[in-house]
Amino acid sequence: MADSAAAAEAAHPATVGQAVIPLVNRLQDIMARLDGDSAAGVELPQVAAIGGQSSGKSSVLEALVGRDFLPRGPEICTRRPLVLQLVRHSAPEEWGEFLHAPGRRFHDFEHIKREIQSETDKEAGGNKGVSEKQIRLKIFSPNVIDITLVDLPGITRVPVGDQPSDIESRIRTMIMQYIKHPSCIILAVSPANADLANSDALQLARLGDPDGSRTIGVITKLDIMDRGTDARNFLLGNVIPLKLGYVGIVNRSQEDINFNRSIKDALAFEEKFFSTLPAYHGLSQCCGVPQLAKKLNMILLKHITDMLPGLKSRINAQLVAVAKEHAAYGDAAESTAGQGVKLLNILGKYCEAFSSMVEGKNKVSTDQLSGGARIHYIFQSIFVKSLEEVDPCKNISDEDIRTSIQNSGGPKGAMFLPELPFEILVRRQIGRLLDPSLQCAKFIYDELVKISHGCLTSELQKYPILKRRMGESVSNFLRDGLRPAETMITHIIEMEMDYINTSHSSFVGGSKVVELAKHDGLPLRGPTSLSAHKDGIAISSEMQLKSSIENNIQLKSERGQKSRAVFARDATRGATAEQPDTDADIDTEYVWVQVMENPSLDRRGTSAAGGGQKGNSLVGGSLSNMPGPRVLNSLYSMIRLREPPITLKPSENKTDQDRTEIAIVKLLVKSYYDIVRKSIEDAVPKAIMHFLVNHTKRELHNVLIRKLYRENLLDEMLRETDEVLIRRQRIQETLQVLEQAHRTLEEFPLEAEKVEKGYSVSEYTTGLPKLAGLGNRSLS
């Protein structure tokens, strides 16, 4: 039978089965040189053995190898993931190699065991600690199949030694990092002498492989089950179904290990156990270590061939990404001329990126507005909208308008509504537009600073000194561009304030504003005459005198009261003034008649012809009854003036004329303000774009060259940080590894029919030692 197996091997020297697993082993070696971050996304097909503590995982692996080489004991033994590559070769020699000790061969498997223990203690400590760092071991032997397995730490519940209190959670997390990937075949090892329905290995496998398509169940220690019980229903998948099925094996006991019982003897005992126990008759395909080896090999082969196309795509994609990053880092050492060229290229790319972001030609974001779109938003949705929401008459009170109208009349008063109050008020409102206009310019400046910070961030990250100098230069240049923009905005506002163009076609003034006032239902005051003529004789002076007497002489005769406040309102201004009372009660109408009928009386009440005659009394309308000089002097001396107040304001009572004038002024101010506002809304963004934005786009490149392109500064500005140097070296190594992996995959001729065919148990032998008399005995 051995000869026929050898002949079968020789007949198929180049089958897919003989090439694909070594191919993955080579890829494992190549990718092992990468750290976890660099190898992310390239998960290679592998078999991970999981199980509880003392479940028999190590015994299964040793049985597959046929040698005793793993640390054993009653407590936790596997404390670091062990990546075990089995390489079959034709020479009779057997040896092991560790990745951490390249070029060194371990021919003594006891030395391999001690090396594993030493490396475990080095990383995880000597007191039962656990580490996630792998140990990679490759075993060359003619008695193994080509396969890669990962022996993971067993699940433990109670921490011992230096193990942390959450040791169970940590080990479960470590296991899930391996078995969650679709490229991983799960070897779930459960002892038969425990409750298989509550197996830790099967529970974890269900989390990583919910549909059970990647899980092989291994039931160990079948020989120590309770008498009268067996695992037949489990092996048949009747209890917990798995698509890849179960395999039952018999482990070496701790007594066998203590007495150095060989694996060859253990395999013979296992085969005899299954052949003699009736419960396992007819289950030859799922009993014994040789069947497990063949099953693993076939499943891994098919799994690898299914994964290879996707694996190629992932490696190619990562190769492109790493090559792009490597190109961005460039070469470290360059000459002075090369540094100058690099600096010019950086400055050119920076300015090009700046202009592209302003113009919206860069990579368009779908998350938020950026670059020039934000500038447009500031102009239209913040600046223009804010100005349109302003009411120009909101902060102008009616008293302000009345005061300005009265002040503009001067000492004569105003016959008509003057222009000066309108100009004063509208200039004040135009001046309010300066602050939001300057604030808009500052907003655009801030946006340009943000844009400058977002240009070439990844490339400038390598050169912190250059990045800082460029930031300073750009900020200073933008600040210099902001000043002329602010000056121009100030001039625009001042121009509007200096010339009030009431001839503007859109300005509502003159008769138009009166019509609007009429349309709004405002009462208009009609024209009033300043004098009247009767029979050709002017009587205005007489009326004036009578009004003066009537308004300024007040009677006071009530029960000895000495005084009463008397107020009079100026007919023209509407201001109020306080006048004192007289000391006597006088009939003003009577005095007025006597004075008008006796023009010869002077202000003292004496006749001009009588020369100061006394005793004439103004009683009954006769001249003899006119009051004497004392009475007339008292009459005239009672009109007294008070000091004008320091602050004089219009009275609170508004006439219809006041209301009309106020409404007209507000309409005029609002009309002209709207004209200026529209002009400002158009002129201010143009000034900002010309003096700040477009000026920066045109001159930024020249300014950066003048400021930064200096030969004596090249070394300093292009000096890289230590992190960048380390990162460049790591990227170079990653690129080399991925290129080698890519070449390895390209060397493998993937033929569709061979992939579909795979290979069967009869095609490919395990290489495990043949036992005399039991080599191919059927268990049926």
mmCIF file with all atom_site columns, C-alpha atoms in Angstrom, residues 163-308:
data_model
loop_
_atom_site.group_PDB
_atom_site.id
_atom_site.type_symbol
_atom_site.label_atom_id
_atom_site.label_alt_id
_atom_site.label_comp_id
_atom_site.label_asym_id
_atom_site.label_entity_id
_atom_site.label_seq_id
_atom_site.pdbx_PDB_ins_code
_atom_site.Cartn_x
_atom_site.Cartn_y
_atom_site.Cartn_z
_atom_site.occupancy
_atom_site.B_iso_or_equiv
_atom_site.pdbx_formal_charge
_atom_site.auth_seq_id
_atom_site.auth_comp_id
_atom_site.auth_asym_id
_atom_site.auth_atom_id
_atom_site.pdbx_PDB_model_num
ATOM 1   C CA . GLN A 1 163 ? -2.963  36.538 34.809 1.00 0.00 ? 163 GLN A CA 1
ATOM 2   C CA . PRO A 1 164 ? -5.286  39.550 35.015 1.00 0.00 ? 164 PRO A CA 1
ATOM 3   C CA . SER A 1 165 ? -8.734  39.270 36.533 1.00 0.00 ? 165 SER A CA 1
ATOM 4   C CA . ASP A 1 166 ? -10.332 39.496 33.075 1.00 0.00 ? 166 ASP A CA 1
ATOM 5   C CA . ILE A 1 167 ? -8.203  36.709 31.597 1.00 0.00 ? 167 ILE A CA 1
ATOM 6   C CA . GLU A 1 168 ? -11.239 34.883 30.204 1.00 0.00 ? 168 GLU A CA 1
ATOM 7   C CA . SER A 1 169 ? -12.462 37.980 28.354 1.00 0.00 ? 169 SER A CA 1
ATOM 8   C CA . ARG A 1 170 ? -8.987  38.678 26.965 1.00 0.00 ? 170 ARG A CA 1
ATOM 9   C CA . ILE A 1 171 ? -8.512  35.139 25.660 1.00 0.00 ? 171 ILE A CA 1
ATOM 10  C CA . ARG A 1 172 ? -11.971 35.159 24.061 1.00 0.00 ? 172 ARG A CA 1
ATOM 11  C CA . THR A 1 173 ? -11.171 38.463 22.350 1.00 0.00 ? 173 THR A CA 1
ATOM 12  C CA . MET A 1 174 ? -7.849  37.071 21.115 1.00 0.00 ? 174 MET A CA 1
ATOM 13  C CA . ILE A 1 175 ? -9.556  33.990 19.696 1.00 0.00 ? 175 ILE A CA 1
ATOM 14  C CA . MET A 1 176 ? -12.248 36.073 17.958 1.00 0.00 ? 176 MET A CA 1
ATOM 15  C CA . GLN A 1 177 ? -9.548  38.132 16.195 1.00 0.00 ? 177 GLN A CA 1
ATOM 16  C CA . TYR A 1 178 ? -8.580  34.953 14.339 1.00 0.00 ? 178 TYR A CA 1
ATOM 17  C CA . ILE A 1 179 ? -11.825 33.087 13.781 1.00 0.00 ? 179 ILE A CA 1
ATOM 18  C CA . LYS A 1 180 ? -13.997 36.056 12.733 1.00 0.00 ? 180 LYS A CA 1
ATOM 19  C CA . HIS A 1 181 ? -12.325 36.247 9.304  1.00 0.00 ? 181 HIS A CA 1
ATOM 20  C CA . PRO A 1 182 ? -13.922 34.214 6.495  1.00 0.00 ? 182 PRO A CA 1
ATOM 21  C CA . SER A 1 183 ? -10.469 32.965 5.520  1.00 0.00 ? 183 SER A CA 1
ATOM 22  C CA . CYS A 1 184 ? -10.085 31.005 8.780  1.00 0.00 ? 184 CYS A CA 1
ATOM 23  C CA . ILE A 1 185 ? -11.085 27.335 9.195  1.00 0.00 ? 185 ILE A CA 1
ATOM 24  C CA . ILE A 1 186 ? -12.088 26.727 12.827 1.00 0.00 ? 186 ILE A CA 1
ATOM 25  C CA . LEU A 1 187 ? -10.926 23.537 14.518 1.00 0.00 ? 187 LEU A CA 1
ATOM 26  C CA . ALA A 1 188 ? -13.218 23.404 17.560 1.00 0.00 ? 188 ALA A CA 1
ATOM 27  C CA . VAL A 1 189 ? -11.710 20.918 20.049 1.00 0.00 ? 189 VAL A CA 1
ATOM 28  C CA . SER A 1 190 ? -14.018 19.594 22.797 1.00 0.00 ? 190 SER A CA 1
ATOM 29  C CA . PRO A 1 191 ? -13.326 16.754 25.271 1.00 0.00 ? 191 PRO A CA 1
ATOM 30  C CA . ALA A 1 192 ? -15.804 13.860 25.208 1.00 0.00 ? 192 ALA A CA 1
ATOM 31  C CA . ASN A 1 193 ? -15.823 13.556 28.992 1.00 0.00 ? 193 ASN A CA 1
ATOM 32  C CA . ALA A 1 194 ? -17.506 17.012 29.310 1.00 0.00 ? 194 ALA A CA 1
ATOM 33  C CA . ASP A 1 195 ? -20.942 18.258 28.312 1.00 0.00 ? 195 ASP A CA 1
ATOM 34  C CA . LEU A 1 196 ? -20.518 18.783 24.566 1.00 0.00 ? 196 LEU A CA 1
ATOM 35  C CA . ALA A 1 197 ? -23.703 20.860 24.349 1.00 0.00 ? 197 ALA A CA 1
ATOM 36  C CA . ASN A 1 198 ? -21.985 23.487 26.550 1.00 0.00 ? 198 ASN A CA 1
ATOM 37  C CA . SER A 1 199 ? -18.583 23.299 24.889 1.00 0.00 ? 199 SER A CA 1
ATOM 38  C CA . ASP A 1 200 ? -16.641 26.600 24.997 1.00 0.00 ? 200 ASP A CA 1
ATOM 39  C CA . ALA A 1 201 ? -15.078 25.840 21.629 1.00 0.00 ? 201 ALA A CA 1
ATOM 40  C CA . LEU A 1 202 ? -18.434 25.262 19.902 1.00 0.00 ? 202 LEU A CA 1
ATOM 41  C CA . GLN A 1 203 ? -19.938 28.369 21.494 1.00 0.00 ? 203 GLN A CA 1
ATOM 42  C CA . LEU A 1 204 ? -17.066 30.559 20.287 1.00 0.00 ? 204 LEU A CA 1
ATOM 43  C CA . ALA A 1 205 ? -17.151 28.917 16.857 1.00 0.00 ? 205 ALA A CA 1
ATOM 44  C CA . ARG A 1 206 ? -20.826 29.768 16.563 1.00 0.00 ? 206 ARG A CA 1
ATOM 45  C CA . LEU A 1 207 ? -20.015 33.438 17.254 1.00 0.00 ? 207 LEU A CA 1
ATOM 46  C CA . GLY A 1 208 ? -17.279 33.553 14.614 1.00 0.00 ? 208 GLY A CA 1
ATOM 47  C CA . ASP A 1 209 ? -19.054 31.249 12.129 1.00 0.00 ? 209 ASP A CA 1
ATOM 48  C CA . PRO A 1 210 ? -22.813 31.552 12.709 1.00 0.00 ? 210 PRO A CA 1
ATOM 49  C CA . ASP A 1 211 ? -23.831 29.238 9.867  1.00 0.00 ? 211 ASP A CA 1
ATOM 50  C CA . GLY A 1 212 ? -21.222 26.583 10.726 1.00 0.00 ? 212 GLY A CA 1
ATOM 51  C CA . SER A 1 213 ? -19.729 26.530 7.225  1.00 0.00 ? 213 SER A CA 1
ATOM 52  C CA . ARG A 1 214 ? -16.104 26.917 8.386  1.00 0.00 ? 214 ARG A CA 1
ATOM 53  C CA . THR A 1 215 ? -16.080 24.831 11.551 1.00 0.00 ? 215 THR A CA 1
ATOM 54  C CA . ILE A 1 216 ? -14.715 21.309 12.009 1.00 0.00 ? 216 ILE A CA 1
ATOM 55  C CA . GLY A 1 217 ? -15.657 19.697 15.284 1.00 0.00 ? 217 GLY A CA 1
ATOM 56  C CA . VAL A 1 218 ? -12.979 17.553 17.009 1.00 0.00 ? 218 VAL A CA 1
ATOM 57  C CA . ILE A 1 219 ? -14.058 15.375 19.917 1.00 0.00 ? 219 ILE A CA 1
ATOM 58  C CA . THR A 1 220 ? -11.121 14.206 22.010 1.00 0.00 ? 220 THR A CA 1
ATOM 59  C CA . LYS A 1 221 ? -10.658 11.720 24.843 1.00 0.00 ? 221 LYS A CA 1
ATOM 60  C CA . LEU A 1 222 ? -13.287 9.312  23.544 1.00 0.00 ? 222 LEU A CA 1
ATOM 61  C CA . ASP A 1 223 ? -11.604 6.478  25.452 1.00 0.00 ? 223 ASP A CA 1
ATOM 62  C CA . ILE A 1 224 ? -12.353 7.978  28.874 1.00 0.00 ? 224 ILE A CA 1
ATOM 63  C CA . MET A 1 225 ? -16.093 8.552  28.443 1.00 0.00 ? 225 MET A CA 1
ATOM 64  C CA . ASP A 1 226 ? -18.396 7.041  31.030 1.00 0.00 ? 226 ASP A CA 1
ATOM 65  C CA . ARG A 1 227 ? -19.089 3.373  30.455 1.00 0.00 ? 227 ARG A CA 1
ATOM 66  C CA . GLY A 1 228 ? -22.233 2.833  28.433 1.00 0.00 ? 228 GLY A CA 1
ATOM 67  C CA . THR A 1 229 ? -21.927 6.173  26.652 1.00 0.00 ? 229 THR A CA 1
ATOM 68  C CA . ASP A 1 230 ? -20.453 7.076  23.313 1.00 0.00 ? 230 ASP A CA 1
ATOM 69  C CA . ALA A 1 231 ? -20.149 10.064 20.978 1.00 0.00 ? 231 ALA A CA 1
ATOM 70  C CA . ARG A 1 232 ? -21.801 8.495  17.915 1.00 0.00 ? 232 ARG A CA 1
ATOM 71  C CA . ASN A 1 233 ? -24.668 11.009 17.730 1.00 0.00 ? 233 ASN A CA 1
ATOM 72  C CA . PHE A 1 234 ? -22.209 13.896 18.018 1.00 0.00 ? 234 PHE A CA 1
ATOM 73  C CA . LEU A 1 235 ? -19.955 12.483 15.289 1.00 0.00 ? 235 LEU A CA 1
ATOM 74  C CA . LEU A 1 236 ? -22.963 12.103 13.022 1.00 0.00 ? 236 LEU A CA 1
ATOM 75  C CA . GLY A 1 237 ? -23.966 15.729 13.668 1.00 0.00 ? 237 GLY A CA 1
ATOM 76  C CA . ASN A 1 238 ? -27.300 14.841 15.216 1.00 0.00 ? 238 ASN A CA 1
ATOM 77  C CA . VAL A 1 239 ? -26.812 17.074 18.290 1.00 0.00 ? 239 VAL A CA 1
ATOM 78  C CA . ILE A 1 240 ? -25.025 20.194 17.023 1.00 0.00 ? 240 ILE A CA 1
ATOM 79  C CA . PRO A 1 241 ? -24.870 20.100 13.207 1.00 0.00 ? 241 PRO A CA 1
ATOM 80  C CA . LEU A 1 242 ? -21.757 21.355 11.432 1.00 0.00 ? 242 LEU A CA 1
ATOM 81  C CA . LYS A 1 243 ? -21.437 21.470 7.653  1.00 0.00 ? 243 LYS A CA 1
ATOM 82  C CA . LEU A 1 244 ? -17.851 20.195 7.763  1.00 0.00 ? 244 LEU A CA 1
ATOM 83  C CA . GLY A 1 245 ? -18.713 17.476 10.263 1.00 0.00 ? 245 GLY A CA 1
ATOM 84  C CA . TYR A 1 246 ? -16.879 15.997 13.250 1.00 0.00 ? 246 TYR A CA 1
ATOM 85  C CA . VAL A 1 247 ? -13.827 13.819 13.821 1.00 0.00 ? 247 VAL A CA 1
ATOM 86  C CA . GLY A 1 248 ? -13.286 11.786 16.982 1.00 0.00 ? 248 GLY A CA 1
ATOM 87  C CA . ILE A 1 249 ? -9.807  10.967 18.274 1.00 0.00 ? 249 ILE A CA 1
ATOM 88  C CA . VAL A 1 250 ? -8.141  9.291  21.222 1.00 0.00 ? 250 VAL A CA 1
ATOM 89  C CA . ASN A 1 251 ? -5.465  11.346 22.992 1.00 0.00 ? 251 ASN A CA 1
ATOM 90  C CA . ARG A 1 252 ? -2.437  10.295 24.878 1.00 0.00 ? 252 ARG A CA 1
ATOM 91  C CA . SER A 1 253 ? -3.122  10.480 28.568 1.00 0.00 ? 253 SER A CA 1
ATOM 92  C CA . GLN A 1 254 ? -0.924  12.363 31.001 1.00 0.00 ? 254 GLN A CA 1
ATOM 93  C CA . GLU A 1 255 ? 0.371   8.988  32.164 1.00 0.00 ? 255 GLU A CA 1
ATOM 94  C CA . ASP A 1 256 ? 1.352   8.172  28.580 1.00 0.00 ? 256 ASP A CA 1
ATOM 95  C CA . ILE A 1 257 ? 3.242   11.437 28.373 1.00 0.00 ? 257 ILE A CA 1
ATOM 96  C CA . ASN A 1 258 ? 4.938   10.874 31.708 1.00 0.00 ? 258 ASN A CA 1
ATOM 97  C CA . PHE A 1 259 ? 6.117   7.414  30.588 1.00 0.00 ? 259 PHE A CA 1
ATOM 98  C CA . ASN A 1 260 ? 7.180   8.775  27.174 1.00 0.00 ? 260 ASN A CA 1
ATOM 99  C CA . ARG A 1 261 ? 4.727   6.705  25.228 1.00 0.00 ? 261 ARG A CA 1
ATOM 100 C CA . SER A 1 262 ? 5.403   7.425  21.551 1.00 0.00 ? 262 SER A CA 1
ATOM 101 C CA . ILE A 1 263 ? 2.852   8.876  19.193 1.00 0.00 ? 263 ILE A CA 1
ATOM 102 C CA . LYS A 1 264 ? 3.268   5.820  16.982 1.00 0.00 ? 264 LYS A CA 1
ATOM 103 C CA . ASP A 1 265 ? 2.046   3.628  19.816 1.00 0.00 ? 265 ASP A CA 1
ATOM 104 C CA . ALA A 1 266 ? -0.741  6.117  20.570 1.00 0.00 ? 266 ALA A CA 1
ATOM 105 C CA . LEU A 1 267 ? -1.961  5.959  16.948 1.00 0.00 ? 267 LEU A CA 1
ATOM 106 C CA . ALA A 1 268 ? -1.950  2.168  17.081 1.00 0.00 ? 268 ALA A CA 1
ATOM 107 C CA . PHE A 1 269 ? -3.992  2.225  20.268 1.00 0.00 ? 269 PHE A CA 1
ATOM 108 C CA . GLU A 1 270 ? -6.436  4.700  18.709 1.00 0.00 ? 270 GLU A CA 1
ATOM 109 C CA . GLU A 1 271 ? -7.006  2.557  15.618 1.00 0.00 ? 271 GLU A CA 1
ATOM 110 C CA . LYS A 1 272 ? -7.527  -0.533 17.733 1.00 0.00 ? 272 LYS A CA 1
ATOM 111 C CA . PHE A 1 273 ? -9.996  1.383  19.937 1.00 0.00 ? 273 PHE A CA 1
ATOM 112 C CA . PHE A 1 274 ? -12.212 2.421  17.020 1.00 0.00 ? 274 PHE A CA 1
ATOM 113 C CA . SER A 1 275 ? -12.028 -0.988 15.320 1.00 0.00 ? 275 SER A CA 1
ATOM 114 C CA . THR A 1 276 ? -13.050 -2.925 18.402 1.00 0.00 ? 276 THR A CA 1
ATOM 115 C CA . LEU A 1 277 ? -15.802 -0.670 19.765 1.00 0.00 ? 277 LEU A CA 1
ATOM 116 C CA . PRO A 1 278 ? -19.121 -1.430 18.040 1.00 0.00 ? 278 PRO A CA 1
ATOM 117 C CA . ALA A 1 279 ? -20.538 2.063  18.610 1.00 0.00 ? 279 ALA A CA 1
ATOM 118 C CA . TYR A 1 280 ? -18.081 3.488  16.075 1.00 0.00 ? 280 TYR A CA 1
ATOM 119 C CA . HIS A 1 281 ? -18.430 0.869  13.345 1.00 0.00 ? 281 HIS A CA 1
ATOM 120 C CA . GLY A 1 282 ? -19.363 2.457  10.034 1.00 0.00 ? 282 GLY A CA 1
ATOM 121 C CA . LEU A 1 283 ? -17.778 5.791  11.029 1.00 0.00 ? 283 LEU A CA 1
ATOM 122 C CA . SER A 1 284 ? -14.323 5.265  9.596  1.00 0.00 ? 284 SER A CA 1
ATOM 123 C CA . GLN A 1 285 ? -14.466 8.588  7.724  1.00 0.00 ? 285 GLN A CA 1
ATOM 124 C CA . CYS A 1 286 ? -14.741 10.522 10.992 1.00 0.00 ? 286 CYS A CA 1
ATOM 125 C CA . CYS A 1 287 ? -12.580 8.561  13.415 1.00 0.00 ? 287 CYS A CA 1
ATOM 126 C CA . GLY A 1 288 ? -8.865  8.842  14.071 1.00 0.00 ? 288 GLY A CA 1
ATOM 127 C CA . VAL A 1 289 ? -6.010  11.280 13.632 1.00 0.00 ? 289 VAL A CA 1
ATOM 128 C CA . PRO A 1 290 ? -5.196  10.143 10.050 1.00 0.00 ? 290 PRO A CA 1
ATOM 129 C CA . GLN A 1 291 ? -8.773  10.900 9.006  1.00 0.00 ? 291 GLN A CA 1
ATOM 130 C CA . LEU A 1 292 ? -8.553  14.298 10.709 1.00 0.00 ? 292 LEU A CA 1
ATOM 131 C CA . ALA A 1 293 ? -5.345  15.071 8.812  1.00 0.00 ? 293 ALA A CA 1
ATOM 132 C CA . LYS A 1 294 ? -6.879  14.123 5.473  1.00 0.00 ? 294 LYS A CA 1
ATOM 133 C CA . LYS A 1 295 ? -10.088 15.991 6.240  1.00 0.00 ? 295 LYS A CA 1
ATOM 134 C CA . LEU A 1 296 ? -8.182  19.104 7.233  1.00 0.00 ? 296 LEU A CA 1
ATOM 135 C CA . ASN A 1 297 ? -6.028  18.920 4.137  1.00 0.00 ? 297 ASN A CA 1
ATOM 136 C CA . MET A 1 298 ? -8.967  18.558 1.773  1.00 0.00 ? 298 MET A CA 1
ATOM 137 C CA . ILE A 1 299 ? -11.025 21.282 3.434  1.00 0.00 ? 299 ILE A CA 1
ATOM 138 C CA . LEU A 1 300 ? -8.082  23.663 3.565  1.00 0.00 ? 300 LEU A CA 1
ATOM 139 C CA . LEU A 1 301 ? -7.250  22.932 -0.069 1.00 0.00 ? 301 LEU A CA 1
ATOM 140 C CA . LYS A 1 302 ? -10.741 23.743 -1.270 1.00 0.00 ? 302 LYS A CA 1
ATOM 141 C CA . HIS A 1 303 ? -10.908 26.746 1.010  1.00 0.00 ? 303 HIS A CA 1
ATOM 142 C CA . ILE A 1 304 ? -7.634  28.104 -0.339 1.00 0.00 ? 304 ILE A CA 1
ATOM 143 C CA . THR A 1 305 ? -8.596  27.627 -3.957 1.00 0.00 ? 305 THR A CA 1
ATOM 144 C CA . ASP A 1 306 ? -11.889 29.408 -3.273 1.00 0.00 ? 306 ASP A CA 1
ATOM 145 C CA . MET A 1 307 ? -10.078 32.252 -1.540 1.00 0.00 ? 307 MET A CA 1
ATOM 146 C CA . LEU A 1 308 ? -7.226  32.734 -4.009 1.00 0.00 ? 308 LEU A CA 1
#
